[in-house]
PDB file of C-alpha atoms in Angstrom:
ATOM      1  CA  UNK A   1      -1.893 190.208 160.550  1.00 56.00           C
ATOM      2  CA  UNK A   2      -0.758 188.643 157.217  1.00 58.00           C
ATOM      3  CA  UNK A   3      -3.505 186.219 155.638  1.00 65.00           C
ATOM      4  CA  UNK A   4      -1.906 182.564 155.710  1.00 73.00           C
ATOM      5  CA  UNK A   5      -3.135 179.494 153.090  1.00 80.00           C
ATOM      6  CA  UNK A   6      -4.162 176.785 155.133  1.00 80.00           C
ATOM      7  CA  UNK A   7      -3.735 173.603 152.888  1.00 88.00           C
ATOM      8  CA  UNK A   8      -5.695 171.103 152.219  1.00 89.00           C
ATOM      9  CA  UNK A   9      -3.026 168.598 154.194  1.00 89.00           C
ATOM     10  CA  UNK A  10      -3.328 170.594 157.180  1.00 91.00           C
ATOM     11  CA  UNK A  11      -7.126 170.580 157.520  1.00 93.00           C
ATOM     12  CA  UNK A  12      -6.685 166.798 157.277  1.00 92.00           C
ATOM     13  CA  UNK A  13      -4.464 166.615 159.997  1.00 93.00           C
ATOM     14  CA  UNK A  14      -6.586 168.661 161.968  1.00 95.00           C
ATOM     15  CA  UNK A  15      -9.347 166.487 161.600  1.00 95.00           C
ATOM     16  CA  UNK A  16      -7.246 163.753 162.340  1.00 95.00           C
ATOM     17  CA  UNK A  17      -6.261 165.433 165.823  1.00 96.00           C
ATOM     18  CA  UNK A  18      -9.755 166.175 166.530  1.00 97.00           C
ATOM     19  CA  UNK A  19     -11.437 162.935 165.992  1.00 97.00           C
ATOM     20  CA  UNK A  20      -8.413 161.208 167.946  1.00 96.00           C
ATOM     21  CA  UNK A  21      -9.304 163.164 170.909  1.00 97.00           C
ATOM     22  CA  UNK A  22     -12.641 162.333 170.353  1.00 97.00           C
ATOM     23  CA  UNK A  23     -11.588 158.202 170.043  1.00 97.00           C
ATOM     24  CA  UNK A  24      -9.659 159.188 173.520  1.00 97.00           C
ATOM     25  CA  UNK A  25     -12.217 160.600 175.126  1.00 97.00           C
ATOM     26  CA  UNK A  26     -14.797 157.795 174.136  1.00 97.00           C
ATOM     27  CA  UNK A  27     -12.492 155.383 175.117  1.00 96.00           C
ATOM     28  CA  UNK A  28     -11.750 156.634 178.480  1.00 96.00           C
ATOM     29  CA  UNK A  29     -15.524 157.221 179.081  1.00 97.00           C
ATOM     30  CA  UNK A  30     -16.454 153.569 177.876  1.00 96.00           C
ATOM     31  CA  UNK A  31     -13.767 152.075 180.087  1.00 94.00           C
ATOM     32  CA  UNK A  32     -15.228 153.959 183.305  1.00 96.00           C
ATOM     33  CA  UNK A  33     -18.772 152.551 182.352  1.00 96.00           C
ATOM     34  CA  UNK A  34     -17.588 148.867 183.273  1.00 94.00           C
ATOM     35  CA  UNK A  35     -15.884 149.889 186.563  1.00 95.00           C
ATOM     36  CA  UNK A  36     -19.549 151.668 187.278  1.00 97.00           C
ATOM     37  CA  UNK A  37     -21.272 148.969 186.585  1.00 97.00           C
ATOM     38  CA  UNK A  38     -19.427 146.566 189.016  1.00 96.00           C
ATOM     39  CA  UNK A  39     -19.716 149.147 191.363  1.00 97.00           C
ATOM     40  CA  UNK A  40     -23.065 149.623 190.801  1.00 97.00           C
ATOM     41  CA  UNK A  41     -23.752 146.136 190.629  1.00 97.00           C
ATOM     42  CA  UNK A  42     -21.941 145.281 194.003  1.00 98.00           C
ATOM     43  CA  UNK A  43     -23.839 147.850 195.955  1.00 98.00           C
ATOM     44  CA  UNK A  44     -27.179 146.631 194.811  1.00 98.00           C
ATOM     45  CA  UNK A  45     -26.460 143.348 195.612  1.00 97.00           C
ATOM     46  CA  UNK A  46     -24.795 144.092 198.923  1.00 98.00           C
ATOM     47  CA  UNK A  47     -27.996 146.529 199.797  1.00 98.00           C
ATOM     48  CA  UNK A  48     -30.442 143.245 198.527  1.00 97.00           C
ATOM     49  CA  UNK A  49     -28.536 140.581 200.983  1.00 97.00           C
ATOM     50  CA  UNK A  50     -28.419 142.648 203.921  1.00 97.00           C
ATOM     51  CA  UNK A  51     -32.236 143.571 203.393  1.00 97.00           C
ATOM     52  CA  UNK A  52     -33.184 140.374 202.653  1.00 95.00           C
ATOM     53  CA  UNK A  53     -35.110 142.082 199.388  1.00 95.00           C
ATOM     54  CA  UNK A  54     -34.672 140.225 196.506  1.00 96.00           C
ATOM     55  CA  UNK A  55     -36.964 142.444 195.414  1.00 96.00           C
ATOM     56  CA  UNK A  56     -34.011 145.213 195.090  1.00 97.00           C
ATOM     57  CA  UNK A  57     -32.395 143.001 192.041  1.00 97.00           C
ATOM     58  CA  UNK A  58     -34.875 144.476 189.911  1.00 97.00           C
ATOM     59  CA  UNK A  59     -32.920 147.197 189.686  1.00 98.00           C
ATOM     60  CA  UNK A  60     -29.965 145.610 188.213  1.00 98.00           C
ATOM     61  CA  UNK A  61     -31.562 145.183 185.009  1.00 98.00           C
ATOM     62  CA  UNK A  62     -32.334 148.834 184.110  1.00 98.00           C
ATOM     63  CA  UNK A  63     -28.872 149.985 185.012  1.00 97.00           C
ATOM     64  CA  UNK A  64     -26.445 147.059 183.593  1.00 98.00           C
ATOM     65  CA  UNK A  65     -28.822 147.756 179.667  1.00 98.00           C
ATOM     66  CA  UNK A  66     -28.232 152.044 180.167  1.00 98.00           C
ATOM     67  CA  UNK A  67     -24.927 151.629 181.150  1.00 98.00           C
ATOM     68  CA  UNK A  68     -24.642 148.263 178.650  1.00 97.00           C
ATOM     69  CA  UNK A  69     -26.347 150.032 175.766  1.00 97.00           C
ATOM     70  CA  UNK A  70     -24.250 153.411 176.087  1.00 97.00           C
ATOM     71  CA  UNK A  71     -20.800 150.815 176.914  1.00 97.00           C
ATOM     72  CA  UNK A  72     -22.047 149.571 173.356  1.00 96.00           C
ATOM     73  CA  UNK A  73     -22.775 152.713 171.288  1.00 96.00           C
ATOM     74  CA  UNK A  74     -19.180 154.309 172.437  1.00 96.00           C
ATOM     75  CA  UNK A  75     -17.637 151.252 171.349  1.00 95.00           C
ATOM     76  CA  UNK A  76     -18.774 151.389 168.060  1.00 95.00           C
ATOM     77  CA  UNK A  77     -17.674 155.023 167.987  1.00 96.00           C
ATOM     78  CA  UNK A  78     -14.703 154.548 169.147  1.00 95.00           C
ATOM     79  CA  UNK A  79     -14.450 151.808 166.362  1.00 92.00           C
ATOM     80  CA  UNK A  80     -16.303 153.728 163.524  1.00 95.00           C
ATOM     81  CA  UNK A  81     -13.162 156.417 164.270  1.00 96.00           C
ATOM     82  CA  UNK A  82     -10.901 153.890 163.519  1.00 93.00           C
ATOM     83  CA  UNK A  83     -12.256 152.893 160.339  1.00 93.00           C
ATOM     84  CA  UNK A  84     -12.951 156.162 159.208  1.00 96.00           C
ATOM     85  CA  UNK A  85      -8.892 157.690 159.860  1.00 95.00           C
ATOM     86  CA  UNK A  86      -7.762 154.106 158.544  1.00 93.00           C
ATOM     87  CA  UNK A  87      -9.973 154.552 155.458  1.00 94.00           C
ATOM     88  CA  UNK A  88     -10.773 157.696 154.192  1.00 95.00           C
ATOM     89  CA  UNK A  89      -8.263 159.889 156.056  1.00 94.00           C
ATOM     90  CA  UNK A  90      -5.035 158.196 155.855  1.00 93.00           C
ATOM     91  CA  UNK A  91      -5.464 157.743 152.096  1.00 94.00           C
ATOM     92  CA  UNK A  92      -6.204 160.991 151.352  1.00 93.00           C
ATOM     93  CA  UNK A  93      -3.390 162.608 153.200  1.00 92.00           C
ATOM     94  CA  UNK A  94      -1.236 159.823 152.240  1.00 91.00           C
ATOM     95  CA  UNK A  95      -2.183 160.962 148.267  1.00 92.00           C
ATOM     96  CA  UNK A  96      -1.434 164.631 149.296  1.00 90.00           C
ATOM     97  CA  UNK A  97       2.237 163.777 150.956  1.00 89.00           C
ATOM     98  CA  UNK A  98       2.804 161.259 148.281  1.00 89.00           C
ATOM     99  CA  UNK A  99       3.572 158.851 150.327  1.00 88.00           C
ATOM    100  CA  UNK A 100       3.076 155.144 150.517  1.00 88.00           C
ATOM    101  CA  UNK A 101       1.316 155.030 153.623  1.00 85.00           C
ATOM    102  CA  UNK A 102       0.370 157.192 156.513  1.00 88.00           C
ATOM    103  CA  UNK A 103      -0.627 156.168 160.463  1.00 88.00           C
ATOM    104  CA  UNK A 104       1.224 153.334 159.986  1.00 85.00           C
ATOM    105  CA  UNK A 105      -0.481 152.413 164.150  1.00 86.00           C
ATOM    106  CA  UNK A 106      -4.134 152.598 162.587  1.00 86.00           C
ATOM    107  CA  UNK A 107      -2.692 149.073 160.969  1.00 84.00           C
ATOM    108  CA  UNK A 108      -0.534 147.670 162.453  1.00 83.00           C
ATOM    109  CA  UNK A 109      -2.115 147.279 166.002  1.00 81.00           C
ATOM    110  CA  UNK A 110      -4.945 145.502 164.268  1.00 82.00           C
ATOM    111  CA  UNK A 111      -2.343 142.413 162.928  1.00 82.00           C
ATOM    112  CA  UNK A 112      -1.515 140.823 166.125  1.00 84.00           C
ATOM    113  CA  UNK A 113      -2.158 137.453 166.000  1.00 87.00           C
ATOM    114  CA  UNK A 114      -4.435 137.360 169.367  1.00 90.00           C
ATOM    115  CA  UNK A 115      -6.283 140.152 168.620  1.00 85.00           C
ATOM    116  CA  UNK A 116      -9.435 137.808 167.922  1.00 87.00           C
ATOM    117  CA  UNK A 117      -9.286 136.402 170.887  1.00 90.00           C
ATOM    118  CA  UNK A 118      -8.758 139.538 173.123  1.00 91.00           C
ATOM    119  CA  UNK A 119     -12.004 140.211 171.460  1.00 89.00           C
ATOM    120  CA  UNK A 120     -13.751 137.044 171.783  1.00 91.00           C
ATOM    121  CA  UNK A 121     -13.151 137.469 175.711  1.00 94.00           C
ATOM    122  CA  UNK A 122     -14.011 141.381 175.876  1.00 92.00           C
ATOM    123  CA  UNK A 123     -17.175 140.436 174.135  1.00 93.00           C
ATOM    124  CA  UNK A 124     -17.831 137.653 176.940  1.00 95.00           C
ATOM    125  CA  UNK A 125     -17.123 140.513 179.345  1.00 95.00           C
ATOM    126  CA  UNK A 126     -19.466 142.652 177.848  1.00 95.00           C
ATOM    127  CA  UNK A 127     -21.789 140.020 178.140  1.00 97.00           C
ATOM    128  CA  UNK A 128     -21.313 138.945 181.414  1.00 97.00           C
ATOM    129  CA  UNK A 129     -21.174 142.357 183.030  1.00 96.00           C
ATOM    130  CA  UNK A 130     -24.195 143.466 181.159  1.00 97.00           C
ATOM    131  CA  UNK A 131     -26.527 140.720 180.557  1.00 98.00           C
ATOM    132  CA  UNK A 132     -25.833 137.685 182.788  1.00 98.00           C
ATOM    133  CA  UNK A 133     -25.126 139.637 186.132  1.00 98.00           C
ATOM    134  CA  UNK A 134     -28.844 141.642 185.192  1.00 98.00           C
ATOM    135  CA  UNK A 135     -30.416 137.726 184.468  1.00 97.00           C
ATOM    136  CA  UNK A 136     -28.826 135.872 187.532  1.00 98.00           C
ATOM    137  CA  UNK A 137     -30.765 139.155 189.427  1.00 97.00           C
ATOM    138  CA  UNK A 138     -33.610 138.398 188.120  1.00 97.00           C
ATOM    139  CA  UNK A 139     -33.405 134.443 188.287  1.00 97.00           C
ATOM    140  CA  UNK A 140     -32.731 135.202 192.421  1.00 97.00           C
ATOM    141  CA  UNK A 141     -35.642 137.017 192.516  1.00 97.00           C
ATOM    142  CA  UNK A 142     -38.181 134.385 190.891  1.00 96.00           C
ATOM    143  CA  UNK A 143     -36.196 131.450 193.107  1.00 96.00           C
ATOM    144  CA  UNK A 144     -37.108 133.685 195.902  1.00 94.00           C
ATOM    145  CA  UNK A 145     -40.507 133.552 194.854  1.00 87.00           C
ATOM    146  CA  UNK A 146     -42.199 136.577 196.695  1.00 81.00           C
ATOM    147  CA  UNK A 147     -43.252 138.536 194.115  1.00 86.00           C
ATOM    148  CA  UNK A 148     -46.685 140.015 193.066  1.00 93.00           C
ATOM    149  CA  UNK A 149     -48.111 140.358 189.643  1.00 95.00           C
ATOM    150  CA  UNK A 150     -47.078 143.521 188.849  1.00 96.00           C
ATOM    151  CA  UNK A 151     -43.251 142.793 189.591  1.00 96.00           C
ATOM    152  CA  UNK A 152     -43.745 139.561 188.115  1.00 96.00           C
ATOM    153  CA  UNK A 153     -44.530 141.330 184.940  1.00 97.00           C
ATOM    154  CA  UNK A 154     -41.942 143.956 185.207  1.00 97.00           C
ATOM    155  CA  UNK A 155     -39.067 141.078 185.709  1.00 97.00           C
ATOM    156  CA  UNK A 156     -40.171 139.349 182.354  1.00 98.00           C
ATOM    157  CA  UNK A 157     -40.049 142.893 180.755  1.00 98.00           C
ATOM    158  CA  UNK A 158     -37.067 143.318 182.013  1.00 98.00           C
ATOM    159  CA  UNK A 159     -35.400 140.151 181.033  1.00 98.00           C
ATOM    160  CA  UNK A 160     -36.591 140.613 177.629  1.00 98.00           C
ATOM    161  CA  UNK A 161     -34.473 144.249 177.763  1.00 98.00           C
ATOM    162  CA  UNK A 162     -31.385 142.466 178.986  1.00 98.00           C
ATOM    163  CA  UNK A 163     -31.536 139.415 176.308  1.00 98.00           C
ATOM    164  CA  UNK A 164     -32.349 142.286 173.652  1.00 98.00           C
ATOM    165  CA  UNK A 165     -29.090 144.132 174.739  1.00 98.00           C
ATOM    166  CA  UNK A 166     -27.397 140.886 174.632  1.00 97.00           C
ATOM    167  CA  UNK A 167     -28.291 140.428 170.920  1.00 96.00           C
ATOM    168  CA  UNK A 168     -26.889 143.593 170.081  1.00 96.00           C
ATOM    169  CA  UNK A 169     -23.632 143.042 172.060  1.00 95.00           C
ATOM    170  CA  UNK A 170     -23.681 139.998 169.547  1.00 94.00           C
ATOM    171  CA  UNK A 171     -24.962 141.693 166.697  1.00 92.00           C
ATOM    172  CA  UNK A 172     -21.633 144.496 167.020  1.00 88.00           C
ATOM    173  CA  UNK A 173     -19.297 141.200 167.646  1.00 82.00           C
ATOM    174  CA  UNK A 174     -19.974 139.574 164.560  1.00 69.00           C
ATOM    175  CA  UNK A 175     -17.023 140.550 161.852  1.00 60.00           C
ATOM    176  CA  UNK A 176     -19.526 142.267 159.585  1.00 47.00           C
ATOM    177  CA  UNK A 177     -20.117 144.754 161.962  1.00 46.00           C
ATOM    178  CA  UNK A 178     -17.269 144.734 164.158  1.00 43.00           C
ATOM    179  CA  UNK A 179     -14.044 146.277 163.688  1.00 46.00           C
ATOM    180  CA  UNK A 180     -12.453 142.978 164.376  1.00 46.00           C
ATOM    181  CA  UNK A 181     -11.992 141.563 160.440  1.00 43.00           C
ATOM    182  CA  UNK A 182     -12.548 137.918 160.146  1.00 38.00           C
ATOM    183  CA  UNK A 183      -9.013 135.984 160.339  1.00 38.00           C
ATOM    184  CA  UNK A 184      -8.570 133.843 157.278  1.00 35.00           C
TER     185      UNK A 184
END
């Protein structure tokens, strides 16, 4: 078999390829996480009310932060990708092809003008599927007020995991850190 030059401009477009289907993947796998968690969510309440356990809503916590926090972490993967093909990629390969630009869609879906606030509201989504749902769970249970110590104490370590997830959700909304730039 006859040796073939790979060029530089085709190992960038490989990479490209690659970490798009990673950015796929991630973003398919995030997307599931919020249909688990309702699902999740509605079972454990369902199971609670026809038990007549509060007690069983201290399990909401605990599942909305792992499936919150790893939600979360994709996210800013799948965001960090973006970045990183908008760039260090496309600049590069645009420089090799001499050509003006190059993944013209890394841009240009970032312009519309309601971008913010389709952010602003996944952000409250994030929130409310993985913070408040946990806390109103945990507010039933104390209303209920059959708890002993030992629960008592695991429900305020638990609220302090949700409100801790809820700062980070926060934290990776905040332009700085978000892919979302600040409009002007």
């Amino acid at each position: 078999m006859p040796e073939q030059d790979v060029t530089v401009g085709q190992l960038l477009l490989a990479e490209y390829q690659t970490v798009k289907d990673e950015q796929k993947t991630r973003i398919g796998f995030r997307d599931n996480l919020l249909y688990v968690t309702l699902t999740i969510v509605a079972a454990v309440i369902a199971a609670a009310a026809q038990a007549k356990q509060p007690v069983m809503l201290l399990a909401l916590p605990p599942v909305c932060v792992v499936l919150g926090w790893t939600y979360l972490v994709n996210d800013e993967k799948i965001s960090a990708i973006g970045t990183y093909v908008r760039d260090d990629l496309a600049p590069r390969l645009a420089e090799l092809a001499q050509a003006e630009a190059v993944f013209g869609w890394e841009t240009a879906h970032r312009s519309d003008t309601r971008r913010r606030s389709r952010k602003v509201i996944q952000y409250s989504v994030d929130l409310l599927a993985f913070c408040v749902v946990p806390f109103a769970g945990l507010i039933v249970y104390w209303a209920a007020g059959r708890m002993s110590p030992g629960l008592l104490a695991l429900s305020v370590v638990e609220a302090l995991i949700v409100i801790g997830l809820g700062h980070q959700v926060l934290s990776y909304a905040r332009p700085s850190n978000s892919p979302c730039p600040p409009t002007p």
